[in-house]
Each structure stands twice: as structure tokens, then as C-alpha cells.
Protein backbone atom coordinates (compact mmCIF):
# COMPACT_ATOMS: atom_id res chain seq x y z
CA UNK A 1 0.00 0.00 0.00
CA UNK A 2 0.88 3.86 -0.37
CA UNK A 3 -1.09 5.94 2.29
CA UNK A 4 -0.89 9.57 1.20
CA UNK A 5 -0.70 12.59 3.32
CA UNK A 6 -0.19 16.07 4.10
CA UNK A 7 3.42 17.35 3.75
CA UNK A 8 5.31 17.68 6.05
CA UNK A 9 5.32 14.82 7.52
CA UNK A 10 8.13 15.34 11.10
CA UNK A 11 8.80 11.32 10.52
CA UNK A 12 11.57 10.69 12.97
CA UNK A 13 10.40 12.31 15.61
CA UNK A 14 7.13 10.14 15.26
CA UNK A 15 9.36 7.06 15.14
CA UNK A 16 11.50 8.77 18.33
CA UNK A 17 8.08 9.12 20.40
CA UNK A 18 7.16 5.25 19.57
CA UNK A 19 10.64 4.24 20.19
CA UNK A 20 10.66 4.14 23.60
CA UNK A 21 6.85 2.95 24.57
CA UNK A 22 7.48 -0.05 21.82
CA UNK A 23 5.53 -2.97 22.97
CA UNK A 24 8.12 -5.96 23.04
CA UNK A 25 7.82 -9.34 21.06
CA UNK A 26 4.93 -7.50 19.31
CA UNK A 27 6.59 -4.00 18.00
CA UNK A 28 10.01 -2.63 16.76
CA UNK A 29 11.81 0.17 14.83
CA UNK A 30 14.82 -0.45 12.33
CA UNK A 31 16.23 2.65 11.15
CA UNK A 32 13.50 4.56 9.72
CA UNK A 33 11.10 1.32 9.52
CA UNK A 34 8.14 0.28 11.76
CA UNK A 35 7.31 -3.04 12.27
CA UNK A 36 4.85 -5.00 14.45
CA UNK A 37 2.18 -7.82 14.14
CA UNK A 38 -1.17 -7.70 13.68
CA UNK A 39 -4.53 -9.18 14.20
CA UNK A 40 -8.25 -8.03 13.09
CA UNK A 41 -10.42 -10.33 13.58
CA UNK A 42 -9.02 -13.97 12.79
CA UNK A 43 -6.57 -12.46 10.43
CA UNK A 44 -3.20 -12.07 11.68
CA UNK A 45 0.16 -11.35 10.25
CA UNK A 46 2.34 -8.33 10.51
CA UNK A 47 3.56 -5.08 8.35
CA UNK A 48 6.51 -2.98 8.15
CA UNK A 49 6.29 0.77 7.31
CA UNK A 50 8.45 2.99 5.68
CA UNK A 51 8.53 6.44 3.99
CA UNK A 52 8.40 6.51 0.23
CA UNK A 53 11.29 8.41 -0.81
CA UNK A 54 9.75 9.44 -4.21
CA UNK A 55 6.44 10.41 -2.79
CA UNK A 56 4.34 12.22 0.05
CA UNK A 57 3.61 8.65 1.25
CA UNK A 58 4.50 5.86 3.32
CA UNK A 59 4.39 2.60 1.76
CA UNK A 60 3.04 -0.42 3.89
CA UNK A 61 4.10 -3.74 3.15
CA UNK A 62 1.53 -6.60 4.70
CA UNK A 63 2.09 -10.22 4.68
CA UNK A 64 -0.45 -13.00 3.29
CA UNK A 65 -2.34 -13.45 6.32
CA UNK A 66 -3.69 -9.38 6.38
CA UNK A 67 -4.75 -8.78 2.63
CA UNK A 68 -8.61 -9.98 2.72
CA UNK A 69 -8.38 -7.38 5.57
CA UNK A 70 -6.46 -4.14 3.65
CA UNK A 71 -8.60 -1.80 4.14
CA UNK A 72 -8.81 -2.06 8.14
CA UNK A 73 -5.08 -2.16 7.93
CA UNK A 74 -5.40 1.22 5.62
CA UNK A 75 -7.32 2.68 8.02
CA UNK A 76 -5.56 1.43 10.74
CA UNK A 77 -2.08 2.43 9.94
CA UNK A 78 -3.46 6.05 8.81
CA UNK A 79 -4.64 6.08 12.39
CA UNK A 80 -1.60 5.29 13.99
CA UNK A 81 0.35 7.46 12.08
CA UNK A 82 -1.86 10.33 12.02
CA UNK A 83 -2.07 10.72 7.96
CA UNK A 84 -5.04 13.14 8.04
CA UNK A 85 -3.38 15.65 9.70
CA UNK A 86 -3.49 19.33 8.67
CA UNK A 87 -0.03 20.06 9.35
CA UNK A 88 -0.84 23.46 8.04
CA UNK A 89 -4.38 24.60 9.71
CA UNK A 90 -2.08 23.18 12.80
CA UNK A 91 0.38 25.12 12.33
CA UNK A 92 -1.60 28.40 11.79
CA UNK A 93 -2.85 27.74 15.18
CA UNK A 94 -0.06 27.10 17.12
CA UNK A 95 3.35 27.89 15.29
CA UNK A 96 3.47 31.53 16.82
CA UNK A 97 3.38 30.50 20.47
CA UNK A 98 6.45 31.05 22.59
CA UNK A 99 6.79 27.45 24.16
CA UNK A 100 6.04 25.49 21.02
CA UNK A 101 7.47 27.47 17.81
CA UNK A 102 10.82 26.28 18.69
CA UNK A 103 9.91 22.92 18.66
CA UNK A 104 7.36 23.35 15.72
CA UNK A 105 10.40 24.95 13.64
CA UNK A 106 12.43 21.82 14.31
CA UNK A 107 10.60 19.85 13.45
CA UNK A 108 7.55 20.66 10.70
CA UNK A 109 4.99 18.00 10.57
CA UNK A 110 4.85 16.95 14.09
CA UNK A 111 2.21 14.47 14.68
CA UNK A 112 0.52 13.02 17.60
CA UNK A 113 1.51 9.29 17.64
CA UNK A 114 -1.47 7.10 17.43
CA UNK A 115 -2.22 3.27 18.58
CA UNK A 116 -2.93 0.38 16.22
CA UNK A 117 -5.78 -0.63 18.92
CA UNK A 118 -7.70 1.28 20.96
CA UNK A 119 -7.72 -1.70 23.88
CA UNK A 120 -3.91 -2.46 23.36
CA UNK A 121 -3.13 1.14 23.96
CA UNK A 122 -5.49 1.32 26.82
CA UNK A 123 -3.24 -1.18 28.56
CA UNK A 124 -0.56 0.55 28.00
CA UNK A 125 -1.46 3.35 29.60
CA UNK A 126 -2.73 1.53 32.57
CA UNK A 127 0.38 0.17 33.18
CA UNK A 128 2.20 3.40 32.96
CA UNK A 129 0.37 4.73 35.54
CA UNK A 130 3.06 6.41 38.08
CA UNK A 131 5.61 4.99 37.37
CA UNK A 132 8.98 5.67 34.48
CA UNK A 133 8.11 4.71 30.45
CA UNK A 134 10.85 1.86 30.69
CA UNK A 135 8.99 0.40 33.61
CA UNK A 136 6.16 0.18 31.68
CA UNK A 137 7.51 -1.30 28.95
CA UNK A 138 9.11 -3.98 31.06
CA UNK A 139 5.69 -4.88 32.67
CA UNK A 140 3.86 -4.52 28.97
CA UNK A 141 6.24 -7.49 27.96
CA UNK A 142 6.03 -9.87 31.08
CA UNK A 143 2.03 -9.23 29.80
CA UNK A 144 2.37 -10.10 26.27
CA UNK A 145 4.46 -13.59 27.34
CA UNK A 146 1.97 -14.21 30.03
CA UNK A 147 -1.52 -14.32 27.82
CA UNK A 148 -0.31 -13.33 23.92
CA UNK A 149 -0.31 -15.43 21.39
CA UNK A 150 2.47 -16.70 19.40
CA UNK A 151 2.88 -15.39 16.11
CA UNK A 152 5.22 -16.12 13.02
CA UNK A 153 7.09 -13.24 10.99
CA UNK A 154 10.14 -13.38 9.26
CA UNK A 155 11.56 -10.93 12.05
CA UNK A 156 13.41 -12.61 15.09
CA UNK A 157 12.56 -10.21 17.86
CA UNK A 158 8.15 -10.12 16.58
CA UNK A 159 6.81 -13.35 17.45
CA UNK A 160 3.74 -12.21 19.53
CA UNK A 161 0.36 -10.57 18.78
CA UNK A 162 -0.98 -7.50 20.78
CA UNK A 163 -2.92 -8.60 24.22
CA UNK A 164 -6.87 -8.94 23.68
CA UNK A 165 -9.85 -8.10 26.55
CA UNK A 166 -10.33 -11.82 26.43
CA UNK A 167 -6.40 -12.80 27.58
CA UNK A 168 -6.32 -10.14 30.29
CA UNK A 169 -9.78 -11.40 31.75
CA UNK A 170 -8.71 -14.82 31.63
CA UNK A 171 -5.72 -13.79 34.28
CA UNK A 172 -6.93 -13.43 38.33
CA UNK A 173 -5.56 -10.20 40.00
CA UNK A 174 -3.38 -12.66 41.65
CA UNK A 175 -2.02 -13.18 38.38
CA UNK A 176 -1.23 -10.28 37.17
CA UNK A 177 0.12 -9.04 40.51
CA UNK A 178 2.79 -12.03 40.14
CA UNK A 179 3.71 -10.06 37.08
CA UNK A 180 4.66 -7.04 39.02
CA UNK A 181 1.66 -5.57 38.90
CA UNK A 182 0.41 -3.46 42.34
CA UNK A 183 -2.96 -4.88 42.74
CA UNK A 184 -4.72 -1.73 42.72
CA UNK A 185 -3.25 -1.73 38.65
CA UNK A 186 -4.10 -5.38 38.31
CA UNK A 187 -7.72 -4.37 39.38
CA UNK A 188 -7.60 -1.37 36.89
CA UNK A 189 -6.59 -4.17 33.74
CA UNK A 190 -9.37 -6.30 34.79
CA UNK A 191 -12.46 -3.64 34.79
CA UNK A 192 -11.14 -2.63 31.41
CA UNK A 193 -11.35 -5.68 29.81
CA UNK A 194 -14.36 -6.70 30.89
CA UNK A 195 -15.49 -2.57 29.33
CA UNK A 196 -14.10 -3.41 26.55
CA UNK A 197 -15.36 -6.55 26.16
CA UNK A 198 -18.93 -5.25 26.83
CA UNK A 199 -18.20 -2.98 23.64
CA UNK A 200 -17.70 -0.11 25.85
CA UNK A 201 -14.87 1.60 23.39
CA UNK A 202 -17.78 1.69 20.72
CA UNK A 203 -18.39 5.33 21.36
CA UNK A 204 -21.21 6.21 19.02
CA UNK A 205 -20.00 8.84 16.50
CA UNK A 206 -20.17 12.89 17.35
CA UNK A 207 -19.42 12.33 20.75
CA UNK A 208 -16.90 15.03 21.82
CA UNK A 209 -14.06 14.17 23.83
CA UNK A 210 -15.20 15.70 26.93
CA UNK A 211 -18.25 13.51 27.25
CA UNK A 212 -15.99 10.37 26.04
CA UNK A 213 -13.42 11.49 29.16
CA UNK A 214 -15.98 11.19 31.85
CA UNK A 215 -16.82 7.79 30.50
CA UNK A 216 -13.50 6.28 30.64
CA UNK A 217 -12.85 8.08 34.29
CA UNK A 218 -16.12 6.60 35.45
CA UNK A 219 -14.20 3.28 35.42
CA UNK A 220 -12.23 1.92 38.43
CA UNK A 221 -8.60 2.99 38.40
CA UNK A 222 -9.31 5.63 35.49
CA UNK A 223 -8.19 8.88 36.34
CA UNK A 224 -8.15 12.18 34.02
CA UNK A 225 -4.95 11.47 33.00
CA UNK A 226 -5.16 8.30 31.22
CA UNK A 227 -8.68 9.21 30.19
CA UNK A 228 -6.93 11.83 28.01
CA UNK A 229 -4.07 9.94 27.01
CA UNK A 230 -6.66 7.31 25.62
CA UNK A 231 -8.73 10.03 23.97
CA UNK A 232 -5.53 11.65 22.65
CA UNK A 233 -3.80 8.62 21.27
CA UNK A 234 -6.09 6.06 20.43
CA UNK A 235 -9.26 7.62 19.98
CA UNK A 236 -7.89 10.61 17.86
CA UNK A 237 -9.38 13.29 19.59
CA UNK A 238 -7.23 16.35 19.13
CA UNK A 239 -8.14 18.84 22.00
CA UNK A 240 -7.36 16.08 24.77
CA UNK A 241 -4.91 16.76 26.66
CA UNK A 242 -3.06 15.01 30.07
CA UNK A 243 -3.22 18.05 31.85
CA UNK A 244 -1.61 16.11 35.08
CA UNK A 245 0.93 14.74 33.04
CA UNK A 246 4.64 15.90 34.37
CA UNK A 247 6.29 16.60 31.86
CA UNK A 248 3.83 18.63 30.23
CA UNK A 249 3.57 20.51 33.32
CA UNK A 250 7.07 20.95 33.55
CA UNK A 251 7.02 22.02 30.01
CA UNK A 252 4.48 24.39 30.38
CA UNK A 253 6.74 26.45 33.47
CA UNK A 254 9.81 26.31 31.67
CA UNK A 255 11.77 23.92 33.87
CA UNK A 256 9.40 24.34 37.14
CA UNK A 257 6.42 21.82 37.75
CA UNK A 258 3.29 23.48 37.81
CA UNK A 259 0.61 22.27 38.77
CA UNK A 260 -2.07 20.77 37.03
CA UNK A 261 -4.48 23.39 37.30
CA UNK A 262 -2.44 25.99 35.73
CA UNK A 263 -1.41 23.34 32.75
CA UNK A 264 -4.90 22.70 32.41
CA UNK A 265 -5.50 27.04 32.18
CA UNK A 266 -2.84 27.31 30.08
CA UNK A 267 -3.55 25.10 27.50
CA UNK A 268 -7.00 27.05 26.44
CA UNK A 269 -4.87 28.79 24.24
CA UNK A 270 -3.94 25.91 22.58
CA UNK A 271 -7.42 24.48 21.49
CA UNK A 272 -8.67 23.11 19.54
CA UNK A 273 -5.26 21.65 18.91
CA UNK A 274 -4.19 20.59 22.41
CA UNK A 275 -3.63 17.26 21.57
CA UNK A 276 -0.18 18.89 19.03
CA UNK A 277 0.76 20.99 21.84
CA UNK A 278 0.88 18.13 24.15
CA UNK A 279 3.28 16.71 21.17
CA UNK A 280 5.57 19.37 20.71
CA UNK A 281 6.22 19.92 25.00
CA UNK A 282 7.31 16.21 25.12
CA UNK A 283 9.48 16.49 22.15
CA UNK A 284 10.80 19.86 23.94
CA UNK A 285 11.87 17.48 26.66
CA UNK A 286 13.83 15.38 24.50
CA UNK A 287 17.27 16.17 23.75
């Protein structure tokens, strides 16, 4: 496939944000290339993604198992990669605003990395609750080992598919707490499979993100935070924003954490882009 977009397109800094929350046995980055497995429905395979040199495009490669499912893979990897960006209305909006032009500059194009599945990435944010990115990854890949299923691809280090609502339910909190889990987390992973399961990430079209927020944070163990950062990611909403995230705050003061109130103030200006702002702080933090 060749998915089109909007130029520019800020590719390695999309690749740097997925770098580090890669899910293990089921994601990786080569050079400039994505690669993970994938399942919809009973189809399952993997892909590999890379930019198109001669065109505003990024060319998708899908093995056998994926094809009678293309165009959920389309829509899927346009999704992840956030294709239908405006990169200029965006820019308009926010690319004359002291804290982000810098970063903007930098790097043209910046997207908001998306999530292949809107249950996978609700895991993953659950389990970086509080604690570091690398800790979450490590507990993200004693998951996938625990309940994934194997998976063949001609790449050594992919050899699992994503975790489902079904494998997490079939684990007792007792389970998942012999993962590393705290059991107040393992508790969390539990009520949102059995949501999800339920259909409760159907949200009906229209809904606004706001309304889609207080949902998710109506769930056990679902604060504002990762009620955003599911809205934001895999739900494509793109005024949410993780107000109570730290490193946004400390974005936002320059160096000193605010708090999450004044983030939260402070980002008004932003809207109804928030979701880009959020972006372009955390690739201010990066070196």
C-alpha cells in the first residue's frame, strides 16, 4: 500500500516518540522502519512501514495473512500514524506560540503518535500509571508472554500478537500481581477488559471528547490522565490533553512543575489543537 498525506510529515520524531513505549515481542523500529504484528479479527500477520522516498507517502508492506483485511489495515495504519493531519491549519494555530514554535520549527509536521488498537493502547497506559516509560515497557512485555499469542514473521525479535480483553480477563488479580503488577493496577486491567469486552470503546460517533473522558474516568482505576491519554492517542481526539501529566507541566513552566491546574488554564490557548501541543512539549523534553 501507499497511504498519502499532508506534507510535512516530522517522521523521525514520530518514530523517536514510539521508540521508547514499543511494545516488546509484538513491536520494533529499524532505522526509519516500523514493524509489528497484527490481528483483526481472525486475520493475523504483521507489516513494516516505511517512507516513500519518491512520494508524500508511506508505503506499507503486509504479509499474506492481512490482505482480505487491507482496508482495516489502511485505516488502521493512517490512524496510527496520524495521515489526516493538517499540518498546516495546525500550524496556523499554534506555530506563533512562545513554548512550542521552537519545537514546531524543528521539526515541521509533528504528529501526535497514534495506537494500532484502541484496547492495546489502553493497557498501556494503565500500566504506565506512576511509574517511568521503561517500567512500563518492562511490565507490557512480562504481559504479552503471560496471555499473547504466538505469532510467526520473518523478524526474530516479533513473534507475539498485541494482548486482547479476552487474555487479560482470563488472568486473576493474583495473576497479574505475580507479574509485578500493584494490585490496585491489576484491578484497573481487569475492569477494562471486561469494558471493553462489553463494547464499551464503541463510542457512538459525534461524541466530543469531553463527554468520552468522563466515560473512561467513570471506570475503576481511570483517572483524568489516562482518560486523556486514551482520547488523545487512540481515539484521535485532538483537544485532549493530560493536563496532570509531568512533563507537560514541567514544560508548560519552563523547567518548574506546575501544577495541574495551571497546565490545564494554560492550555486554552492551545485548542482546539491541544492534543499537538501536548506533542511538541514532550518532544521539547527530549534532547
Amino acid at each position: 500500500l501507499h497511504l498519502a498525506y499532508r506534507t510535512p510529515l516530522a517522521w523521525s520524531a514520530l518514530l523517536d516518540y514510539f521508540r521508547s513505549r514499543l511494545v516488546p515481542g509484538v513491536e520494533e523500529i529499524v532505522g526509519d522502519e516500523y514493524r509489528r504484528t497484527v490481528s483483526i479479527g481472525d486475520a493475523t500477520g504483521w507489516i513494516r512501514v516505511t517512507p516513500d522516498p519518491k512520494q508524500c507517502a508511506l508505503r506499507v508492506e503486509a504479509s499474506p495473512g492481512v490482505m482480505r483485511v487491507l482496508g482495516a489495515v489502511q485505516t488502521r495504519v493512517r490512524r496510527l500514524f496520524d495521515l489526516d493531519a493538517r499540518p498546516d491549519v495546525i500550524h496556523e494555530r499554534l506555530g506563533n506560540d512562545p513554548l512550542l514554535a521552537p519545537v514546531l520549527k524543528q521539526h515541521p509536521g509533528l504528529r501526535v503518535g497514534g495506537a494500532w488498537d484502541v484496547f492495546e493502547l489502553a493497557v498501556r497506559a494503565v500500566l504506565g500509571q506512576q511509574i517511568t516509560v521503561r517500567a512500563a515497557t518492562t511490565l507490557s512485555a512480562r504481559l504479552v508472554e503471560r496471555i499473547a499469542h504466538h505469532n510467526e514473521t520473518p523478524f526474530p525479535n516479533l513473534h507475539r500478537l498485541a494482548v486482547t480483553p479476552q487474555g487479560v480477563a482470563s488472568l486473576t488479580v493474583d495473576d497479574l500481581c505475580k507479574l509485578g503488577l500493584v494490585r490496585a493496577r491489576a484491578e484497573t486491567l481487569r475492569s477494562l477488559a471486561t469494558f471493553a469486552i462489553n463494547g464499551g470503546f464503541d463510542f457512538a460517533p459525534g461524541q466530543d471528547h469531553e463527554s468520552v473522558v468522563a466515560k473512561l474516568v467513570a471506570l475503576p482505576g481511570i483517572g483524568p490522565w489516562t482518560a486523556h491519554y486514551i482520547a488523545m492517542r487512540a481515539l484521535r481526539y485532538p483537544d485532549a490533553f493530560p493536563a496532570a501529566d509531568l512533563g507537560l507541566r514541567k514544560a508548560i513552566g519552563r523547567g518548574e512543575l506546575v501544577s495541574t491546574r495551571a497546565a490545564e488554564t494554560h492550555s486554552d490557548r492551545w485548542r482546539p489543537w491541544r492534543a499537538y501541543a501536548a506533542a511538541a512539549l514532550w518532544k521539547s523534553l527530549t534532547p
